[in-house]
Coordinates of C-alpha atoms in Angstrom, one line a residue:
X7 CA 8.1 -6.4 -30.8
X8 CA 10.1 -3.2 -31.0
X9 CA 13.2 -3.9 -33.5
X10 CA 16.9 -3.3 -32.9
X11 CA 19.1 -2.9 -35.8
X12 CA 19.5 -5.9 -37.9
X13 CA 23.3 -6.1 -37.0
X14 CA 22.8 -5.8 -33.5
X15 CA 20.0 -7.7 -32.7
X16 CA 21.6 -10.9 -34.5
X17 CA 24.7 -10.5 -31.9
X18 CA 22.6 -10.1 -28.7
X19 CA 20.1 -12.7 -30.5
X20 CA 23.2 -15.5 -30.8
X21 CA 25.0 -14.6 -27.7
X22 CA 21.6 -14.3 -25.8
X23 CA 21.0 -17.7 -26.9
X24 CA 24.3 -19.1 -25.7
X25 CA 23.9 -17.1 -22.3
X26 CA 20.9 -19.0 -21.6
X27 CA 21.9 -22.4 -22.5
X28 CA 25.5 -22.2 -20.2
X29 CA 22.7 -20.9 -16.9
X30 CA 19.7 -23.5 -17.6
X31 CA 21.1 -25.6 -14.6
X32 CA 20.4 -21.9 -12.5
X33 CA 17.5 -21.6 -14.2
X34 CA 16.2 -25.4 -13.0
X35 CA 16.3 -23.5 -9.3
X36 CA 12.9 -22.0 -10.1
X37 CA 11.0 -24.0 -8.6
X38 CA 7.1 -24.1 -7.8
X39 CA 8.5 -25.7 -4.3
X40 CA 11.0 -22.4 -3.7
X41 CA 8.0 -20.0 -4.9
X42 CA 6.1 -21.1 -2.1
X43 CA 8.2 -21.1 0.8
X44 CA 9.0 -17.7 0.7
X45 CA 5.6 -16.6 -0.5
X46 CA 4.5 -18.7 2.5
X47 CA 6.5 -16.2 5.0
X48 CA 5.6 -13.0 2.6
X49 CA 2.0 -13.7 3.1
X50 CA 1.5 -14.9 6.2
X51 CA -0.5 -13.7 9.2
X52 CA 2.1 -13.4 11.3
X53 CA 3.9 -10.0 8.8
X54 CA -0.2 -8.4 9.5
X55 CA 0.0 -7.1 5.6
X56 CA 3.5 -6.0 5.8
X57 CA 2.9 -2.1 6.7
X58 CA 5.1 0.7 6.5
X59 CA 7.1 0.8 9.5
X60 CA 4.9 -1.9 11.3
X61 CA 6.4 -5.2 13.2
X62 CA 4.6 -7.1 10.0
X63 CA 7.3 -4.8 7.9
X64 CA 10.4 -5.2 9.9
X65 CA 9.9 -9.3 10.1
X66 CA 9.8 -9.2 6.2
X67 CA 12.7 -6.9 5.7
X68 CA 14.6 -9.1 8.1
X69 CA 13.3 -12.4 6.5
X70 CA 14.5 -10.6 2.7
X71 CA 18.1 -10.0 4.9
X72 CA 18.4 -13.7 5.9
X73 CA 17.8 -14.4 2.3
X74 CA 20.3 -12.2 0.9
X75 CA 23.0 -13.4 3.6
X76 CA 22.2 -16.9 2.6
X77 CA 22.3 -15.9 -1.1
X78 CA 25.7 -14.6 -0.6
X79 CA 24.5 -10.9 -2.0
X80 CA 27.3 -8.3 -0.9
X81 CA 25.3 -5.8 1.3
X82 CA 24.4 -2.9 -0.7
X83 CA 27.0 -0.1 0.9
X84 CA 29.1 -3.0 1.9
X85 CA 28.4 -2.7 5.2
X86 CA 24.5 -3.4 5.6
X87 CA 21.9 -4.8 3.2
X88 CA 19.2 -2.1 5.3
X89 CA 18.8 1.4 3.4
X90 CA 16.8 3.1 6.1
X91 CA 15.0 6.4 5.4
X92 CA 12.7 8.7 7.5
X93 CA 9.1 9.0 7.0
X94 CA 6.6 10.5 9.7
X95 CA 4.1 9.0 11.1
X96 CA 0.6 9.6 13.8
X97 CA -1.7 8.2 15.7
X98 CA -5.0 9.1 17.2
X99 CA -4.2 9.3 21.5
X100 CA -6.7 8.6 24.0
X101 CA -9.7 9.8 23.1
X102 CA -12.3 11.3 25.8
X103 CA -15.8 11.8 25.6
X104 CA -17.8 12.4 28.9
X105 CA -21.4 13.5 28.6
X106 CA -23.3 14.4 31.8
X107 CA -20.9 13.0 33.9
X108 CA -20.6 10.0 31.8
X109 CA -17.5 9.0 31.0
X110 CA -17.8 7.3 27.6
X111 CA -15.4 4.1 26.4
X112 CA -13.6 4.6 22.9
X113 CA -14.9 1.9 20.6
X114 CA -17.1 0.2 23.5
X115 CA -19.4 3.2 23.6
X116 CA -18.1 5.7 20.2
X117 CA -16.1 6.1 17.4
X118 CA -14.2 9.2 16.3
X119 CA -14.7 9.8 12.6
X120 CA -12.7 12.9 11.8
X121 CA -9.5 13.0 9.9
X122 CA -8.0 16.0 12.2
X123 CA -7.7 15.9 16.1
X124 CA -10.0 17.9 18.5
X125 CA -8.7 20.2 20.9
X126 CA -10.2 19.7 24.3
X127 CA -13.9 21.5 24.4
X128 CA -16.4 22.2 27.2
X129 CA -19.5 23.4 26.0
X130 CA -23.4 22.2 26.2
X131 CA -24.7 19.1 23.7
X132 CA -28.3 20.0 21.8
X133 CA -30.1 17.8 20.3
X134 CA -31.6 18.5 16.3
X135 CA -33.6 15.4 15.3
X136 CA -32.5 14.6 12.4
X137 CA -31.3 17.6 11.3
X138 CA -33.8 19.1 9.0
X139 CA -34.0 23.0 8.2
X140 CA -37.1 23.6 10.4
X141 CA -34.7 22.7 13.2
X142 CA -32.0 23.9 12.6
X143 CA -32.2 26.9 10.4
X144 CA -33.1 29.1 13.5
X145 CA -31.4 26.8 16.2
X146 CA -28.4 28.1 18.3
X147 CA -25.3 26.1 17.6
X148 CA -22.7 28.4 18.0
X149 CA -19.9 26.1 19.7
X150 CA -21.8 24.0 20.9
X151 CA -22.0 20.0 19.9
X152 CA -25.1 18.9 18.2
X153 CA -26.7 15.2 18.6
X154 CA -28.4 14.2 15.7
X155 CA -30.2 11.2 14.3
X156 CA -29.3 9.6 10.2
X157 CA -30.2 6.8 8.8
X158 CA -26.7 5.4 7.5
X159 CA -23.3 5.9 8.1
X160 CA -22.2 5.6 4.7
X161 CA -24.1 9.2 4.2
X162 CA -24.0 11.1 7.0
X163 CA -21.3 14.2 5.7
X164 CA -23.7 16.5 4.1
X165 CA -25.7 16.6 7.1
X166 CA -22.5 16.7 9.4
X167 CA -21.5 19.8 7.3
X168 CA -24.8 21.5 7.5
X169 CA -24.4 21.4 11.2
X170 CA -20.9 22.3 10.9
X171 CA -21.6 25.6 8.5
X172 CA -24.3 26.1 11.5
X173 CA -21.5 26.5 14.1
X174 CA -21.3 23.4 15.5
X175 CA -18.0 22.5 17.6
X176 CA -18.7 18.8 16.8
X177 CA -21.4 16.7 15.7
X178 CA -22.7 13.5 17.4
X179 CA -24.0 11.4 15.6
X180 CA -26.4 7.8 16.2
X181 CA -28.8 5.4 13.6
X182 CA -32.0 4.7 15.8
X183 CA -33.1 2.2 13.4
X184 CA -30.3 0.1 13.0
X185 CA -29.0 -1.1 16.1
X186 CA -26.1 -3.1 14.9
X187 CA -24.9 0.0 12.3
X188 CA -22.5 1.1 15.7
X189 CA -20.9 -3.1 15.6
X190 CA -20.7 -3.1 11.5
X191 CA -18.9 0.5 11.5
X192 CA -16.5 -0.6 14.6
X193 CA -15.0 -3.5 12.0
X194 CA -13.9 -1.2 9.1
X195 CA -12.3 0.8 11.7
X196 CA -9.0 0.3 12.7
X197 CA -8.6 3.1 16.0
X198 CA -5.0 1.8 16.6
X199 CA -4.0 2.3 13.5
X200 CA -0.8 4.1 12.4
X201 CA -0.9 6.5 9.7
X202 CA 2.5 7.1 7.9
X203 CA 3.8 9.8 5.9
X204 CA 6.7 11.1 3.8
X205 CA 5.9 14.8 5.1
X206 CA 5.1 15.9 9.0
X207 CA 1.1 15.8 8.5
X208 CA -1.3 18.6 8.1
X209 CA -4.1 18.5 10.3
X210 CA -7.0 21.6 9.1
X211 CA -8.5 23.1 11.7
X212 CA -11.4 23.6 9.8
X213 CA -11.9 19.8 9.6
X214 CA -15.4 18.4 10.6
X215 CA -15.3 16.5 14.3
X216 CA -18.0 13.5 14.3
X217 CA -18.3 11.0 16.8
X218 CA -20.7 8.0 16.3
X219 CA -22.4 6.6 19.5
X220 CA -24.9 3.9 20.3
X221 CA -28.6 4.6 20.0
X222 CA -29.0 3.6 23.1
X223 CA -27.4 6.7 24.6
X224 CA -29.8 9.0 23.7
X225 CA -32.7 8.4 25.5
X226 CA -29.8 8.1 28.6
X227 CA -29.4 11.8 27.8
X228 CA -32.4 13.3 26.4
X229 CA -35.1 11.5 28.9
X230 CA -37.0 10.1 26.2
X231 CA -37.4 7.0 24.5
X232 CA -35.8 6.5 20.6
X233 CA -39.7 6.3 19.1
X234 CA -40.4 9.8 21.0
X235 CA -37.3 11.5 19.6
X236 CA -37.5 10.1 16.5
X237 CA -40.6 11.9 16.0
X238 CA -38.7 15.4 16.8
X239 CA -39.2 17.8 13.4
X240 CA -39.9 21.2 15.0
X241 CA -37.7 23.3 16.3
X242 CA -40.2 24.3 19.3
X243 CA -40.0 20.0 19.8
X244 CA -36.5 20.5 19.8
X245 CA -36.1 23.1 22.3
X246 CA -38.1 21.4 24.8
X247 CA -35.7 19.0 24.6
X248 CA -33.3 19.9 27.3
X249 CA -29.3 20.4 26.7
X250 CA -26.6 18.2 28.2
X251 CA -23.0 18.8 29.0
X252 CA -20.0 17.7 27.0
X253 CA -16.4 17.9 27.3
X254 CA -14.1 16.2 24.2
X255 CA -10.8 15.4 23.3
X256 CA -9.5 13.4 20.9
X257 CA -5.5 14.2 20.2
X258 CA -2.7 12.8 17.9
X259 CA 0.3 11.7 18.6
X260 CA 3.0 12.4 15.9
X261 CA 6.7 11.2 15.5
X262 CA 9.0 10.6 13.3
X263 CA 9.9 6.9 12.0
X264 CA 12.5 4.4 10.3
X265 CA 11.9 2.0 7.6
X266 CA 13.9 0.6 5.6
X267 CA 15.0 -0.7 1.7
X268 CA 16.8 -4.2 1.6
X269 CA 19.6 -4.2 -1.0
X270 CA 22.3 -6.9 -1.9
X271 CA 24.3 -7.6 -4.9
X272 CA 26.6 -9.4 -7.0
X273 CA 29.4 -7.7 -7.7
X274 CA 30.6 -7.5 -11.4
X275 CA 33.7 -6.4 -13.8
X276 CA 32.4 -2.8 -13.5
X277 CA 30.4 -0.3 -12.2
X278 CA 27.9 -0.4 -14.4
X279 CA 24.5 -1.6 -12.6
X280 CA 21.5 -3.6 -13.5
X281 CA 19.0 -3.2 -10.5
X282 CA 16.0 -5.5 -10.5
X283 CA 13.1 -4.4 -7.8
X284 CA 10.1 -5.5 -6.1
X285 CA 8.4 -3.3 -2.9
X286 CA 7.7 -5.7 -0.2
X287 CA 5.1 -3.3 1.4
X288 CA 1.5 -3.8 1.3
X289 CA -1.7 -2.4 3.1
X290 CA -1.3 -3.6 6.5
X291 CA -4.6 -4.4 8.6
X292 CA -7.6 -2.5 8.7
X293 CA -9.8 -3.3 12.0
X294 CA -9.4 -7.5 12.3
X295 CA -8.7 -7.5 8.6
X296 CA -5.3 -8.5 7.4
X297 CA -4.4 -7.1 4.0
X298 CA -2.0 -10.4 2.6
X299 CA -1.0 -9.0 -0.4
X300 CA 0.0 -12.3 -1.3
X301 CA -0.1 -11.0 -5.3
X302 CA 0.7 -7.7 -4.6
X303 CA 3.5 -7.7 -4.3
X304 CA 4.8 -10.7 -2.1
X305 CA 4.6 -12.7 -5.6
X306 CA 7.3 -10.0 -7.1
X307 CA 9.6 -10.0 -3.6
X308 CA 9.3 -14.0 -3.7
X309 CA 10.5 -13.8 -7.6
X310 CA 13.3 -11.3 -6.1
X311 CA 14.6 -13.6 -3.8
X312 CA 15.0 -16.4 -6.1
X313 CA 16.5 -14.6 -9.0
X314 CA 19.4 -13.7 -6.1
X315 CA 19.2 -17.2 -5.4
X316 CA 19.3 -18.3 -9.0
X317 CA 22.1 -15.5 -9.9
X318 CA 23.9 -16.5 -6.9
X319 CA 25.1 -19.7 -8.5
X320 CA 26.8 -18.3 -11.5
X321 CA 30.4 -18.8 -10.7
X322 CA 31.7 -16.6 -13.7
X323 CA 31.7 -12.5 -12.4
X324 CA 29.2 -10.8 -14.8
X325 CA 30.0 -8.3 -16.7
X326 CA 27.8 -5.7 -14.5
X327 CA 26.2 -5.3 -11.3
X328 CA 23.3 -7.0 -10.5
X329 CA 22.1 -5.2 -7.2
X330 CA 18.7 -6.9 -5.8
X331 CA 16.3 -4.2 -4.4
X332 CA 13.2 -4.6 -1.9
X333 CA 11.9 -1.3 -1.8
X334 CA 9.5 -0.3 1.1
X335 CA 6.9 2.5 1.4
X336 CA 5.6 1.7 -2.6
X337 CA 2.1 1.6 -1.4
X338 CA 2.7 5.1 0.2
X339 CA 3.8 6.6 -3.3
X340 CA 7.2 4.9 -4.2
X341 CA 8.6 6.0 -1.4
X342 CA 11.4 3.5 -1.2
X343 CA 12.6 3.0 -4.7
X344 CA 12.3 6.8 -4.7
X345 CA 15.0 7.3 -1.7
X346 CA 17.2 4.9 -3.2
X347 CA 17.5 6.8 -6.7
X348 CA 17.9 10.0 -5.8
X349 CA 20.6 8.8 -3.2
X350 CA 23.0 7.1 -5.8
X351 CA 25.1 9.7 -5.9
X352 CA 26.6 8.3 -2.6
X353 CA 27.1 4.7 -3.7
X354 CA 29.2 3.3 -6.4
X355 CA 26.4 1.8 -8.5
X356 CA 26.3 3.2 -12.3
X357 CA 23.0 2.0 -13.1
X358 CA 22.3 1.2 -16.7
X359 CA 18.6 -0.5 -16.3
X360 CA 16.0 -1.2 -13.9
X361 CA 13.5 -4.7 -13.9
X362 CA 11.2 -4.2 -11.9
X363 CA 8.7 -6.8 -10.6
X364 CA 5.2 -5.8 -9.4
X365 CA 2.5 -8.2 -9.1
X366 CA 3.3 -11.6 -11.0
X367 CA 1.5 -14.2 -9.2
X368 CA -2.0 -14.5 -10.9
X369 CA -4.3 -14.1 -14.1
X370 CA -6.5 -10.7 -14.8
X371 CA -8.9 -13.1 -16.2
X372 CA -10.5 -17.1 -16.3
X373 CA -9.9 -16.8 -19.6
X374 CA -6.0 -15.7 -19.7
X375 CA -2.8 -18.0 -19.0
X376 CA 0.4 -18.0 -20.4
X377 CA 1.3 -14.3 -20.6
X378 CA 3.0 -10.8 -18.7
X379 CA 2.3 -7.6 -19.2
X380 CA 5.0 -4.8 -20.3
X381 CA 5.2 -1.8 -18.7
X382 CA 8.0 1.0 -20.1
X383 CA 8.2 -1.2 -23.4
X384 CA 7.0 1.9 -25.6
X385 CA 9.8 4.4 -23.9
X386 CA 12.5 1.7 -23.7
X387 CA 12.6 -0.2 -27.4
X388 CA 16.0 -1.6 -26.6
X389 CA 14.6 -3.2 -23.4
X390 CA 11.8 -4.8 -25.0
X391 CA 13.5 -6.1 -27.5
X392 CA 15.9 -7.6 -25.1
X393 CA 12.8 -9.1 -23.1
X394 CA 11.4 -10.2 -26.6
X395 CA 14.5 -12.1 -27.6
X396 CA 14.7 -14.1 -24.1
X397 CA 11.2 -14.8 -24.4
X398 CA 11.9 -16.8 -27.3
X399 CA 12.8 -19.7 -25.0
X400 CA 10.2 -19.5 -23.1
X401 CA 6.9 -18.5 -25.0
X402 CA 5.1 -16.4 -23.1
X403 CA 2.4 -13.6 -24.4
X404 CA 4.3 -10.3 -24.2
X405 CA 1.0 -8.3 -23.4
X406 CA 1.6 -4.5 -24.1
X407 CA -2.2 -3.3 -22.7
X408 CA -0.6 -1.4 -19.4
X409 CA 1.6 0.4 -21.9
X410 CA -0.9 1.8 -24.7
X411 CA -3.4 3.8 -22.2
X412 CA -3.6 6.7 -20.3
X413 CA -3.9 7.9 -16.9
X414 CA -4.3 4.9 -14.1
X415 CA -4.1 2.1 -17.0
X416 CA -0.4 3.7 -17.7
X417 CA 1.5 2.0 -14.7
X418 CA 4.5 3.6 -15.8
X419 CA 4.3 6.5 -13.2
X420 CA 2.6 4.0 -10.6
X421 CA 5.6 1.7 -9.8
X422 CA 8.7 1.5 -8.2
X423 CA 10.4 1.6 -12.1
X424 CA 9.5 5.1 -12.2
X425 CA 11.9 6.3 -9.7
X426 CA 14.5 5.3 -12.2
X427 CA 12.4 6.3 -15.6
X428 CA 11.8 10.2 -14.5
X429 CA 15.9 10.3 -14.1
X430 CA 16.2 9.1 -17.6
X431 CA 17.2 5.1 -16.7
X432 CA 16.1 2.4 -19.0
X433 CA 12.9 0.6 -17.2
X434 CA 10.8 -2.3 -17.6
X435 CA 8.3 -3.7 -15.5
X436 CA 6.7 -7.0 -15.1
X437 CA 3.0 -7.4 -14.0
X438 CA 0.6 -9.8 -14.1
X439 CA -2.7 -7.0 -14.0
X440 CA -5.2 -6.1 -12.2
X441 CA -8.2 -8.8 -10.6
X442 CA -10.9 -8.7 -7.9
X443 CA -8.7 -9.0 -5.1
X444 CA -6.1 -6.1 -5.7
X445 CA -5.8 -3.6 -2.5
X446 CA -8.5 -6.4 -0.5
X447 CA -8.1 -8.7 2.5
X448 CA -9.0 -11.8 -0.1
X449 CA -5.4 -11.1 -2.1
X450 CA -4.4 -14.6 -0.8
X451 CA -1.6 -17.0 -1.4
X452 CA -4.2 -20.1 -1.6
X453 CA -5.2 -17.6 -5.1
X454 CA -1.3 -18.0 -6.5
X455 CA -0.6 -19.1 -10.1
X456 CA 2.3 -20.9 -8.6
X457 CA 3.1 -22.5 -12.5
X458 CA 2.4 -19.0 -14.0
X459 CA 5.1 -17.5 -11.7
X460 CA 7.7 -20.0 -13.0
X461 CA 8.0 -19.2 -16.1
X462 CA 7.3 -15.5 -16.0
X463 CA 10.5 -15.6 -13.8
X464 CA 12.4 -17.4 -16.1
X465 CA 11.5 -14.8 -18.7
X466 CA 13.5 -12.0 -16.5
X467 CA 16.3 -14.1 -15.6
X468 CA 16.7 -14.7 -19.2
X469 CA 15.7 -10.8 -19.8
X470 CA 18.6 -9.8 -16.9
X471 CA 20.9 -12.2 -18.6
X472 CA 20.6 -9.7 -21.7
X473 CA 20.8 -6.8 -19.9
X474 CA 24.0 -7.6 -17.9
X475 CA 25.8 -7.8 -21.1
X476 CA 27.6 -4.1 -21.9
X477 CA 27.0 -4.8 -25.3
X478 CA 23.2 -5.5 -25.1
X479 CA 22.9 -1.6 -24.8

């Protein structure tokens, strides 16, 4: 525990102590019961993962609105609780791919693996076996599209680039030995996905185009059976092999898009601000698969929610602002909490501290219970002091392992609390660490330390209770 001055940690250690005695019938509001409804809604199928500027995203903010409203927050520019910002966003458009006349089916009949679009092409097909050098090292490929065999998906690119470097326009691309490899591929895929963005994206031209087809297409084409083709490793095989035509297209759509931040608070003596966060965000869905996020970070929007609630029921004005943030876009790089710090300037919000709550609602390990990880503790001393004194009442195990390393295991630059740390605002953040299920379909609400959650909440109330006081620091 970092130490304050004798003098002053006494006073906040006294008046702490009194400030949490006259709120403990608040403080009885945190409830296993309340956790669960909203984490219920949070993490339900119905939000799809809570996307960034998907329908699973707007029902959450407006679900954190109703919340707020019925919390009596005061909206966060007085006139709306939504912050929206712009973000871009694409999309792949219809994609075509007609071989010989035959007009293929996206994801019935291919799949389109490239990260940049294709520009419509009409050219011949050729096909190179599986690719090896005594095919292709003298073939003509020059833009033309290749049709090749591999054995795996998962390993195809430096093949794909060999072709590429070769002059291929676009690769084709089939496993002859596992027939369901197409059906296993199609369910990681997620073709109607939307990509978003804080800048207008960069597509390289330079990009390699793949499709993946069905093995069954390529005796269709090539007027041989799979067993035949397979057996292809000359290039005088090859070339008896004869070429088909090929036209391709596979645009993006871009646009611009709106999401938003959700914001309320109580209004206090002053200006001065305490501003406790949680991004309500997550990964969205990925082919069939939903991304909950149950943990990440619906358990820190559901602990949002009911500190409003909780703070709500103070009668007395505090001393300072407490302004409740849901930030979206976090899992696109703090986007959110980003927008809203460097856009204070326009509100009139002079924010002192920032709690921020990321990931509270499980154990890193079997073996662990009973404890929170610090993150900002080392670069804020007065915070974690502040967090060690309300603690007291609550006896948790202030954990400090986020703080001490380096890189990814220092979350200080890899949470919403670093929008406010890199303009010089005292921080701390509340997580629970990393398990199994982080950034996975299986981060589900049925996996919840609903009892853990309780009191790690009760340790920020009783940590904002601190903070709100202008002589805490």
């Amino acid at each position: 525990m970092r130490i304050l001055s004798s003098i002053v940690l006494a006073f906040i250690l006294i008046n702490g102590i009194n400030a949490q005695n006259e709120h403990s019938s608040a403080e009885s509001l945190i409830t296993t019961g309340l956790l669960k409804k909203h984490l219920s809604v949070l993490a339900s199928d119905s939000l799809e993962g809570r996307y960034t500027t998907s329908e699973g995203q707007k029902k959450a903010a407006s679900y954190i609105k109703s919340e707020y409203i019925k919390a009596g927050l005061i909206p966060y520019n007085d006139t709306s609780y939504y912050q929206p910002f712009e973000l871009w966003s694409w999309k792949w458009g219809k994609q075509e791919l007609t071989i010989d006349d035959k007009q293929l089916n996206s994801t019935d009949d291919f799949l389109f693996l490239s990260t940049s679009p294709l520009d419509k092409i009409n050219t011949t097909c050729v096909f190179v076996g599986y690719g090896q050098d005594t095919i292709i090292d003298n073939i003509n490929l020059k833009d033309k599209v290749a049709f090749a065999f591999t054995d795996s998906y998962s390993s195809y690119y430096r093949l794909a680039y060999k072709l590429k470097s070769k002059g291929a326009t676009a690769i084709i691309l089939t496993n002859p030995v596992q027939d369901d490899a197409f059906e296993k591929l199609l369910k990681k895929k997620d073709t109607k996905h939307i990509n978003v963005t804080q800048a207008e994206p960069y597509f390289s031209k330079s990009a390699t185009k793949v499709f993946i087809v069905k093995p069954n297409l390529a005796p269709k084409l090539f007027g041989k059976d799979i067993s035949s083709l397979s057996e292809i490793a000359t290039l005088k095989a090859a070339e008896k092999i004869h070429e088909v035509n090929i036209t391709a297209h596979c645009p993006v759509v871009v646009e611009k898009v709106t999401t938003e931040n959700v914001a309320g608070y109580i209004k206090g003596k002053t200006d001065e601000t305490i501003v406790i966060s949680a991004h309500y965000d997550h990964l969205g869905k990925k082919g069939e698969q939903i991304y909950y996020g149950a943990d990440d970070n619906a358990s820190g929007t559901t602990a949002l929610l009911t500190l409003a609630e909780v703070f709500s029921k103070d009668e007395e004005t505090p001393d300072r602002n407490i302004l409740f943030l849901a930030t979206s876009g976090e899992e696109l790089g703090l986007l959110g909490a980003l927008y809203f710090a460097d856009h204070q300037q326009t509100l009139p919000f002079d924010v002192k501290a920032n709690l921020n709550i990321d990931m509270i609602g499980r154990n890193d390990s079997i073996d662990k219970s009973n404890y929170i990880y610090l993150i900002g503790s080392n670069e804020y001393p007065v915070l974690d002091s502040l967090c060690n004194i309300a603690n007291q009442s609550i006896g948790l195990t202030i954990d400090y392992g986020y703080a001490k390393k380096g890189g990814f295991g220092n979350l200080l630059n890899l949470s919403d609390h670093y929008a406010f740390h890199k303009q010089g605002i005292p921080v701390l953040g509340f997580f629970n660490g990393l398990h199994t299920d982080y950034h996975k379909p299986t981060d589900t609400i049925d996996k919840i330390e609903f009892e853990e959650m309780v009191k790690r909440i009760q340790l920020i109330y009783h940590t904002a209770l601190l903070t709100i006081d202008p002589n805490s620091f």
